[in-house]
XYZ file of C-alpha atoms in Angstrom:
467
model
C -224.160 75.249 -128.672
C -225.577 74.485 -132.044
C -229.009 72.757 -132.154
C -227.295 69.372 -133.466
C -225.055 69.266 -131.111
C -227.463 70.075 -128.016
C -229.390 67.400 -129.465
C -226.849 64.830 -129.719
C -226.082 65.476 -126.057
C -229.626 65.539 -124.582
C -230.606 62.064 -126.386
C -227.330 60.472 -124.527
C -228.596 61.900 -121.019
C -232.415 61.321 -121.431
C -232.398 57.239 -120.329
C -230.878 59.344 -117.018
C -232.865 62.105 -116.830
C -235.758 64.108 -118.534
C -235.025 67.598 -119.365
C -237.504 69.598 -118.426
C -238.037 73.411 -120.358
C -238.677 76.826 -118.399
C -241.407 79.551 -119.609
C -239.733 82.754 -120.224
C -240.872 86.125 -120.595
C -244.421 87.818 -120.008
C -246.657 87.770 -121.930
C -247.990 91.494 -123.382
C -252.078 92.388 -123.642
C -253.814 90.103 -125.801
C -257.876 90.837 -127.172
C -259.127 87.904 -125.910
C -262.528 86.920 -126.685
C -262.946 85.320 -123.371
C -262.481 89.220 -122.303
C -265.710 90.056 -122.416
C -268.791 89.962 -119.796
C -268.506 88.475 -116.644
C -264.885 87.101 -117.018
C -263.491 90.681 -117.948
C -264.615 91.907 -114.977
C -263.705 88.635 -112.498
C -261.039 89.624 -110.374
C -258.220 86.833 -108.517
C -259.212 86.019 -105.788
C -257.432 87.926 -102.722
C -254.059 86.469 -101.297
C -254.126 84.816 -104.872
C -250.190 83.905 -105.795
C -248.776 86.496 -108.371
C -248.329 85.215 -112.174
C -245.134 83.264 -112.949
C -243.545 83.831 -115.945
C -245.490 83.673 -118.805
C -244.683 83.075 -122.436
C -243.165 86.279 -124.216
C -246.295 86.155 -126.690
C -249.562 85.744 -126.334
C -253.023 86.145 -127.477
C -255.579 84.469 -130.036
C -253.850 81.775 -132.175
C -255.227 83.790 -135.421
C -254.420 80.441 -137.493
C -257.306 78.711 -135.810
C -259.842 80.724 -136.405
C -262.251 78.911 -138.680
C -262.836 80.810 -142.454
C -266.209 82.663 -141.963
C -266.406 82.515 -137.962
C -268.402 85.411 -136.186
C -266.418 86.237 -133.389
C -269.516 88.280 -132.317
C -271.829 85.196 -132.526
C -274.140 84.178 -129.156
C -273.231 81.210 -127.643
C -274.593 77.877 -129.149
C -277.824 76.029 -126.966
C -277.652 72.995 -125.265
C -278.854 70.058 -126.207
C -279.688 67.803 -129.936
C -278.437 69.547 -133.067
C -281.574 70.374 -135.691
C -280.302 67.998 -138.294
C -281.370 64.656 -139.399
C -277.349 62.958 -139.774
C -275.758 59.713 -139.481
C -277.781 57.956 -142.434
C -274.655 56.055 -143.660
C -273.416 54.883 -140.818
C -273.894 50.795 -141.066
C -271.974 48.370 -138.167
C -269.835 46.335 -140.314
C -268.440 42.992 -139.172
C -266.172 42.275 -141.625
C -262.919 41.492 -140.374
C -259.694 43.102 -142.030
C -258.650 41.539 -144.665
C -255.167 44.267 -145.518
C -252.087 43.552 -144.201
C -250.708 43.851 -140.896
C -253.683 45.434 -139.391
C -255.739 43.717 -136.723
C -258.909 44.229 -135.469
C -259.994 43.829 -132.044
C -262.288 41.687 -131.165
C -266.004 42.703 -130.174
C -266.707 42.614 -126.764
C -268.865 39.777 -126.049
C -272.461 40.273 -125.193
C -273.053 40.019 -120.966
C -275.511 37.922 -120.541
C -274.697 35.210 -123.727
C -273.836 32.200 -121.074
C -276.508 32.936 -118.573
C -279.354 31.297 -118.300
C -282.775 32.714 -118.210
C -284.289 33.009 -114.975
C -287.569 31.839 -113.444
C -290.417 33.617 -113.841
C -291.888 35.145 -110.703
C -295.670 34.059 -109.832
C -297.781 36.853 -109.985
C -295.087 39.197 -110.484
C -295.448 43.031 -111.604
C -295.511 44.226 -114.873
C -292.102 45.255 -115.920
C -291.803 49.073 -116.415
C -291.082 50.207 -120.005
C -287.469 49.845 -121.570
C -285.936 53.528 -121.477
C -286.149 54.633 -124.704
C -283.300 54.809 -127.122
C -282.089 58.068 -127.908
C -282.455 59.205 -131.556
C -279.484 58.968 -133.789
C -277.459 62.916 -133.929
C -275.627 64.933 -132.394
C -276.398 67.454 -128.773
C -274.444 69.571 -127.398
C -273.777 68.011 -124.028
C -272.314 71.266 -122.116
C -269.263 73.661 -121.140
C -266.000 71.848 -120.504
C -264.284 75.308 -120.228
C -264.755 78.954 -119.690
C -267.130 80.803 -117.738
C -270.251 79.114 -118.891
C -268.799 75.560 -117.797
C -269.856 73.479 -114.162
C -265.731 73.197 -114.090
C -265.570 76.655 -112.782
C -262.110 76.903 -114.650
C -261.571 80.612 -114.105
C -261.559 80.476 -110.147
C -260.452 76.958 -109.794
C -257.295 76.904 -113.006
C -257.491 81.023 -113.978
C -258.769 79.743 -117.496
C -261.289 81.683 -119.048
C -260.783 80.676 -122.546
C -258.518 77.841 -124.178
C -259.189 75.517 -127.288
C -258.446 71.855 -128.284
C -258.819 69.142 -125.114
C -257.053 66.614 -126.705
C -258.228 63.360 -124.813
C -256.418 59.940 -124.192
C -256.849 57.308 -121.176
C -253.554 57.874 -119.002
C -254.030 53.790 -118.358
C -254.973 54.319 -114.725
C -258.422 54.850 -114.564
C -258.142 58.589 -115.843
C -258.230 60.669 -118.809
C -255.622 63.348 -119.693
C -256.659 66.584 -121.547
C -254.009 68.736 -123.192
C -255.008 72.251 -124.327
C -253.967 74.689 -126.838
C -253.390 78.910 -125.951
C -255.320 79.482 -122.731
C -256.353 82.985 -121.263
C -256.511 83.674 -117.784
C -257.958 86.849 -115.353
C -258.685 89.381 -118.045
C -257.646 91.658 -115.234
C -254.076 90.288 -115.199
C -251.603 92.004 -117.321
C -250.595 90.067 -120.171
C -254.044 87.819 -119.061
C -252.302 85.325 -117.570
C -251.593 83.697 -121.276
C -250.364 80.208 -121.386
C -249.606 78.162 -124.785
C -250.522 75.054 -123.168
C -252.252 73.644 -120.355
C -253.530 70.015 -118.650
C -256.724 68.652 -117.270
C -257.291 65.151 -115.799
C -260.508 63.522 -115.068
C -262.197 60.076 -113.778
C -265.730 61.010 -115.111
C -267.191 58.267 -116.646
C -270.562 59.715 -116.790
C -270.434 62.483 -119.187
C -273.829 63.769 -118.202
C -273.388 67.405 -118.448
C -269.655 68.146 -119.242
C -266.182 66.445 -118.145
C -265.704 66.562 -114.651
C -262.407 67.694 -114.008
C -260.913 66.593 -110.873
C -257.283 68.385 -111.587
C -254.821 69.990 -112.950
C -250.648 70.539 -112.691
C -250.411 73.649 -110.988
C -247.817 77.027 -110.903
C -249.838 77.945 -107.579
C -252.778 76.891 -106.220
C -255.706 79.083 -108.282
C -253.527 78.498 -111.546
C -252.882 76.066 -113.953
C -249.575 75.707 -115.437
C -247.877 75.587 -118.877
C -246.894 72.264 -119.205
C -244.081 72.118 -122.186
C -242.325 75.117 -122.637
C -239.639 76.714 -124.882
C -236.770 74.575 -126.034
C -235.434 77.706 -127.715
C -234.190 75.490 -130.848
C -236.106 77.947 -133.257
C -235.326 81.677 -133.316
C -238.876 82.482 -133.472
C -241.788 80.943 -132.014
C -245.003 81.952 -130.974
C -246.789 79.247 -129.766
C -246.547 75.128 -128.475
C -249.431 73.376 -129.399
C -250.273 70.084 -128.248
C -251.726 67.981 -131.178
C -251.884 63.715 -129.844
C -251.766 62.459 -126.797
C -251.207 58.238 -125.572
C -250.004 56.615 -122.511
C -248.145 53.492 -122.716
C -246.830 51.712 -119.992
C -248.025 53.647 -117.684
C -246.025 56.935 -119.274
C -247.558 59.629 -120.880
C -246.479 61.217 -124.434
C -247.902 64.261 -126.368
C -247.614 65.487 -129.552
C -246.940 69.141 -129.962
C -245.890 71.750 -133.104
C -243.989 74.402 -132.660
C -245.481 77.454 -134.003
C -243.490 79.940 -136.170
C -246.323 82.082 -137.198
C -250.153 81.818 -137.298
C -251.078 83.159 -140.337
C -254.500 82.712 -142.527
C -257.615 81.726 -140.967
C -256.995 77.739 -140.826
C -252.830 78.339 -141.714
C -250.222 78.226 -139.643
C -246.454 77.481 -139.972
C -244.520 75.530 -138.020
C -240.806 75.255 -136.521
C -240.985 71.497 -136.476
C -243.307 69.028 -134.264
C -241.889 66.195 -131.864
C -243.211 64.482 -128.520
C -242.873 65.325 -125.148
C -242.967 62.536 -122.356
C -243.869 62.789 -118.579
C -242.268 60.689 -115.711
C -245.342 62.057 -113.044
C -248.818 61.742 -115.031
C -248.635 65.297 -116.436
C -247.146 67.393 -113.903
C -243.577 67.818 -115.589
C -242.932 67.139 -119.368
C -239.405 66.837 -121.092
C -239.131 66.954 -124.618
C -237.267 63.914 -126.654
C -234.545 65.495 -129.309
C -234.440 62.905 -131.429
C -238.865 62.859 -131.557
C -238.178 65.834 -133.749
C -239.347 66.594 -137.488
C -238.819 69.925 -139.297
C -241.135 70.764 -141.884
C -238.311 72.233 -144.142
C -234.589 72.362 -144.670
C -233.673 75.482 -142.347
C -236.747 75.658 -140.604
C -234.584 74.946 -137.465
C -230.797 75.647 -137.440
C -228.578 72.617 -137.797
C -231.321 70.272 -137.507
C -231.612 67.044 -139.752
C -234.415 67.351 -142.101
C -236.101 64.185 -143.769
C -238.294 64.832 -146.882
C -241.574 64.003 -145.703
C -241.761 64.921 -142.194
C -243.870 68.037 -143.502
C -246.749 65.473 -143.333
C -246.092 64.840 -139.857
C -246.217 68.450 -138.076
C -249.270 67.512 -136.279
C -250.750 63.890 -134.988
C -253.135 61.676 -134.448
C -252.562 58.664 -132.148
C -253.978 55.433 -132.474
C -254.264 52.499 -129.821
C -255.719 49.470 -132.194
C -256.395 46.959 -129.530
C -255.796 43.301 -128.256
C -253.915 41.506 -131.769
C -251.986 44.699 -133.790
C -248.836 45.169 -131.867
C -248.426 48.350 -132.722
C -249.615 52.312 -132.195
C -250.425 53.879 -135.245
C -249.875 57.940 -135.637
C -251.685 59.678 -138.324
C -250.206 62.858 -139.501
C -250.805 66.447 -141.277
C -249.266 69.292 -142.630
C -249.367 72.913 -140.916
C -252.839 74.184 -140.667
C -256.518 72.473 -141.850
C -255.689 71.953 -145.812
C -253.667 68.922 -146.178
C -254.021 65.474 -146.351
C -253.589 62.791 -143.956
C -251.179 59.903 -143.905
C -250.171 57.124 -141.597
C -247.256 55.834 -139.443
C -246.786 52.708 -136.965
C -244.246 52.004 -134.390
C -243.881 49.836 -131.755
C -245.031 51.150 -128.286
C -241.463 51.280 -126.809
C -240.284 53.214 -129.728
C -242.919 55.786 -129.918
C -240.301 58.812 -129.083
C -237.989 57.606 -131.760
C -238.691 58.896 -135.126
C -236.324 56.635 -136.618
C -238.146 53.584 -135.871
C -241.732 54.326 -137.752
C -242.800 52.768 -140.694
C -245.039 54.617 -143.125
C -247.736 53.446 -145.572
C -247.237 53.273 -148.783
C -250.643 52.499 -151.340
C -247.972 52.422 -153.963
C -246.580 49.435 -152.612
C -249.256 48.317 -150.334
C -246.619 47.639 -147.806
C -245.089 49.462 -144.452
C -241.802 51.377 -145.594
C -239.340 51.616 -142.809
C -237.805 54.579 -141.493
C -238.393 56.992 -144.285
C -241.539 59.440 -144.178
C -241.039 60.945 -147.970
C -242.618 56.998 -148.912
C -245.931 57.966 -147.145
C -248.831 58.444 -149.677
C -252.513 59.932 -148.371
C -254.573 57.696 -146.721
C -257.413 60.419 -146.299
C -257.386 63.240 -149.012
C -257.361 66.908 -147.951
C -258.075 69.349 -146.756
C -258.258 67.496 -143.128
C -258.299 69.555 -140.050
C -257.354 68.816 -136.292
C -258.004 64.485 -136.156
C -258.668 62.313 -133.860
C -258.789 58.387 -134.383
C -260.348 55.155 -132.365
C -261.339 51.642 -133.070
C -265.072 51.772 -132.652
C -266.463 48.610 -131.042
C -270.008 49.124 -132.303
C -269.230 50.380 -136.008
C -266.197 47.323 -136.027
C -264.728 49.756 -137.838
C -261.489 52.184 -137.478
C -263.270 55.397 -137.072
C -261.843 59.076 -137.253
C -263.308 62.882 -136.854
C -261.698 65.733 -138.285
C -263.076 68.910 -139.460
C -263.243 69.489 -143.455
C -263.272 71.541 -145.798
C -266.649 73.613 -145.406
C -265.254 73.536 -141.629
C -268.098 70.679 -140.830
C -267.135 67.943 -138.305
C -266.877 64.740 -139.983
C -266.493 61.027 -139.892
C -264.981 57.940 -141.921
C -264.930 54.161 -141.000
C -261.995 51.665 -142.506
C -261.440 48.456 -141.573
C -257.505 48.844 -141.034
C -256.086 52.220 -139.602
C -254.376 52.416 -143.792
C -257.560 52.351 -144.513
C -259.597 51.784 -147.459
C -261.605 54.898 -145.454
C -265.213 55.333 -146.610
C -266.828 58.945 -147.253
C -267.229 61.629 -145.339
C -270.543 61.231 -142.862
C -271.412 64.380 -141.648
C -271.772 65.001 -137.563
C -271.257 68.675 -137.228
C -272.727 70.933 -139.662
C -270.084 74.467 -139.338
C -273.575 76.424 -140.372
C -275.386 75.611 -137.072
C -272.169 77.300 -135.086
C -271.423 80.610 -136.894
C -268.886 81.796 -134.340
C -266.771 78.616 -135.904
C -265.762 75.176 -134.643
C -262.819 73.350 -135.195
C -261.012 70.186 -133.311
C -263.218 67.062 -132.368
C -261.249 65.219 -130.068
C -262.943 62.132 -129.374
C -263.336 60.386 -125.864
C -261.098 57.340 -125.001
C -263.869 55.605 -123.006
C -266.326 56.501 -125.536
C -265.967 53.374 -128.463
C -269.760 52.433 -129.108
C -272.665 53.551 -130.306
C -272.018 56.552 -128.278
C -269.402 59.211 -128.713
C -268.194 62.131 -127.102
C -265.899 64.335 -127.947
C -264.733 67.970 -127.291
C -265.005 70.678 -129.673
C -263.682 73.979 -130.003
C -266.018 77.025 -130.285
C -263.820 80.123 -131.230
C -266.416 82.902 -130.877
C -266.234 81.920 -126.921
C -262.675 80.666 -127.123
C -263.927 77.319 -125.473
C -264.079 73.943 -125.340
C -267.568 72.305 -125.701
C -268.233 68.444 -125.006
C -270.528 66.728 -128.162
C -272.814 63.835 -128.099
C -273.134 61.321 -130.876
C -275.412 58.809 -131.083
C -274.769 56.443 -134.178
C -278.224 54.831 -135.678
């Protein structure tokens, strides 16, 4: 069956049922940086269930790897950054003022309707206010790998894995969707995976994310949680990119990788959006979600100029007042530009139904991608996007191009977006960082996010405090 038509057919059945992919294959020895030390040597634990089947390539996504990282580099320290950042950052009130773009309102101080209570005769003297922290950045700690308190090797078999894309499943819990992910070193084929889940409920953050779970092949290892749809003839890799739950149901972004190629290239087969009916155990992936970066990229598939943008994502929830999600988008790898989409939150699977901004015209176009114009100039890498209660301001983090983690503020998600305010400076990680997924629960003057280290081939949780 042709790719059109198996598409045409699966979009009729999926109000039924979701389809849900197989991994095929196993995968062959991959050099693995998480190889090395104590994880080369770890060993499954006895009675430990044997490896399903694994994806029929494997090993370091080359295309990440930051220009100029030290694969050789010693793991970063704990704790603030030696850098004196955040200068710019101002909390701006002003409401939006471009179209059809809403901001949420503040959330209203506590205490504002109380009144003051009595004083106490003879009381105590009040202990000192806890100091602020100082505006910058720390690393907080390990959310992966051998050097994390999630104990992912024994607990998941992950000793190395990238990305932790974050997003509040709408139930008190926060999904995390990661990129390649190595297993027992010892394994043959290291247990590779091209994708894999975390949940958690911490709300603390005080020396990683607590992870409470993850889907599961067999107990001791995590699974792959979208696999092949063997539309493309070649692929070596499915990359989640955005995740957002709405309703209660789950969706994530992913790209389809063709080939990894240059340090910060890639190409892809086409991106599109996977949906869950279980919180994250089993995915299916929505046929008609899908958008080809090119003409033949996949057989017999309906290319629209302008979905090249769109190959990875960025989701955006804006809040109480803007009925709509917003989805940012980028080309393959870190050296385009970003642009923006909207739909409304039933539609999100449904490429059809976005609308796309165009500066041109100031206006939403409907339905046709090639109208989208930059909102954020390139080269942007891996995004991630909020409405940040404290700043008032639409906030996003992406890595540029001297590989630093950076912010911009706009007051509508089409921006105007301000300049780049540096967080991260790429110099004080030589063995290279890319990603910065921000934090749902983190809007204020604090953020966290995850970052990916790929000397360790890990994901690290960041601290900012905003002045």
């Amino acid at each position: 069956m042709s790719p059109r038509a198996r598409i045409a057919s699966i979009q009729v059945a999926l109000a039924a049922a979701i389809g849900l992919s197989v991994a095929i294959g196993v995968a062959p020895p991959a050099a693995a940086d998480p190889c090395t030390g104590a994880a080369a040597a770890a060993q499954p634990p006895a009675g430990a269930a044997a490896s399903p089947s694994l994806p029929s390539t494997g090993g370091l996504p080359i295309g990440h790897r930051p220009p100029g990282a030290n694969a050789r580099a010693p793991l970063p320290k704990l704790g603030l950054l030696p850098a004196a950042l955040l200068k710019a950052f101002v909390p701006n009130s002003a409401r939006v003022q471009q179209q059809a773009a809403v901001v949420p309102s503040p959330t209203p101080p506590a205490a504002a309707n109380q009144q003051p209570a009595q004083p106490v005769p003879d009381a105590a003297a009040a202990p000192p206010a806890a100091q602020a922290e100082p505006p910058g950045t720390s690393l907080v700690g390990w959310v992966t790998g051998p050097d994390s308190p999630n104990d992912t090797l024994s607990r998941f078999a992950i000793s190395g894995t990238d990305l932790g894309i974050m997003w509040d499943n709408g139930n008190r819990q926060v999904l995390m969707a990661f990129g390649d992910t190595s297993g027992y070193c010892s394994v043959p084929g290291h247990q590779w995976r091209y994708n894999t889940l975390f949940r958690s409920q911490d709300g603390a953050l005080a020396k990683t994310i607590r992870v409470s779970g993850s889907p599961l092949w067999a107990p001791g290892i995590s699974k792959q949680i979208i696999n092949t749809t063997k539309w493309a003839p070649s692929e070596t890799g499915i990359i989640p990119t955005a995740g957002i739950s709405v309703g209660g149901q789950p969706y994530l972004n992913f790209m389809s990788i063709r080939s990894w190629d240059a340090n910060g290239a890639w190409t892809t087969n086409y991106s599109a959006i996977a949906v869950s009916p279980d919180n994250g155990e089993r995915w299916g992936v929505y046929p008609g979600s899908v958008r080809t970066p090119g003409p033949d990229s996949v057989p017999g598939a309906r290319h629209m100029a302008g979905n090249e943008n769109f190959q990875q994502g960025a989701f955006l929830k804006p809040g109480s007042g803007d009925p709509y999600i917003y989805s940012f988008g980028t080309p393959s790898g870190r050296g385009g530009s970003a642009y923006v989409a909207r739909v409304l939150p039933g539609s999100i699977p449904d490429v059809t139904k976005y609308a796309y901004w165009n500066s041109d015209s100031n206006s939403w176009v409907p339905s046709n991608p090639g109208a989208a114009t930059p909102v954020i100039p390139g080269p942007v890498g891996e995004m991630s996007a909020q409405y940040n209660t404290y700043l008032r301001q639409y906030l996003v983090l992406y890595t540029n191009g001297a590989n630093d983690v950076v912010a911009r503020t706009a007051p509508a998600p089409q921006g105007p977006w301000g300049p780049e305010q540096l967080l991260v400076p790429s110099m004080q990680f030589p063995g290279g960082i890319y990603a910065p997924f921000l934090h749902p629960w983190s809007t204020g003057k604090e953020l966290y996010f995850n970052l990916s280290e790929w000397s360790a081939y890990n994901v690290m949780l960041m601290k900012t405090v905003l002045p």
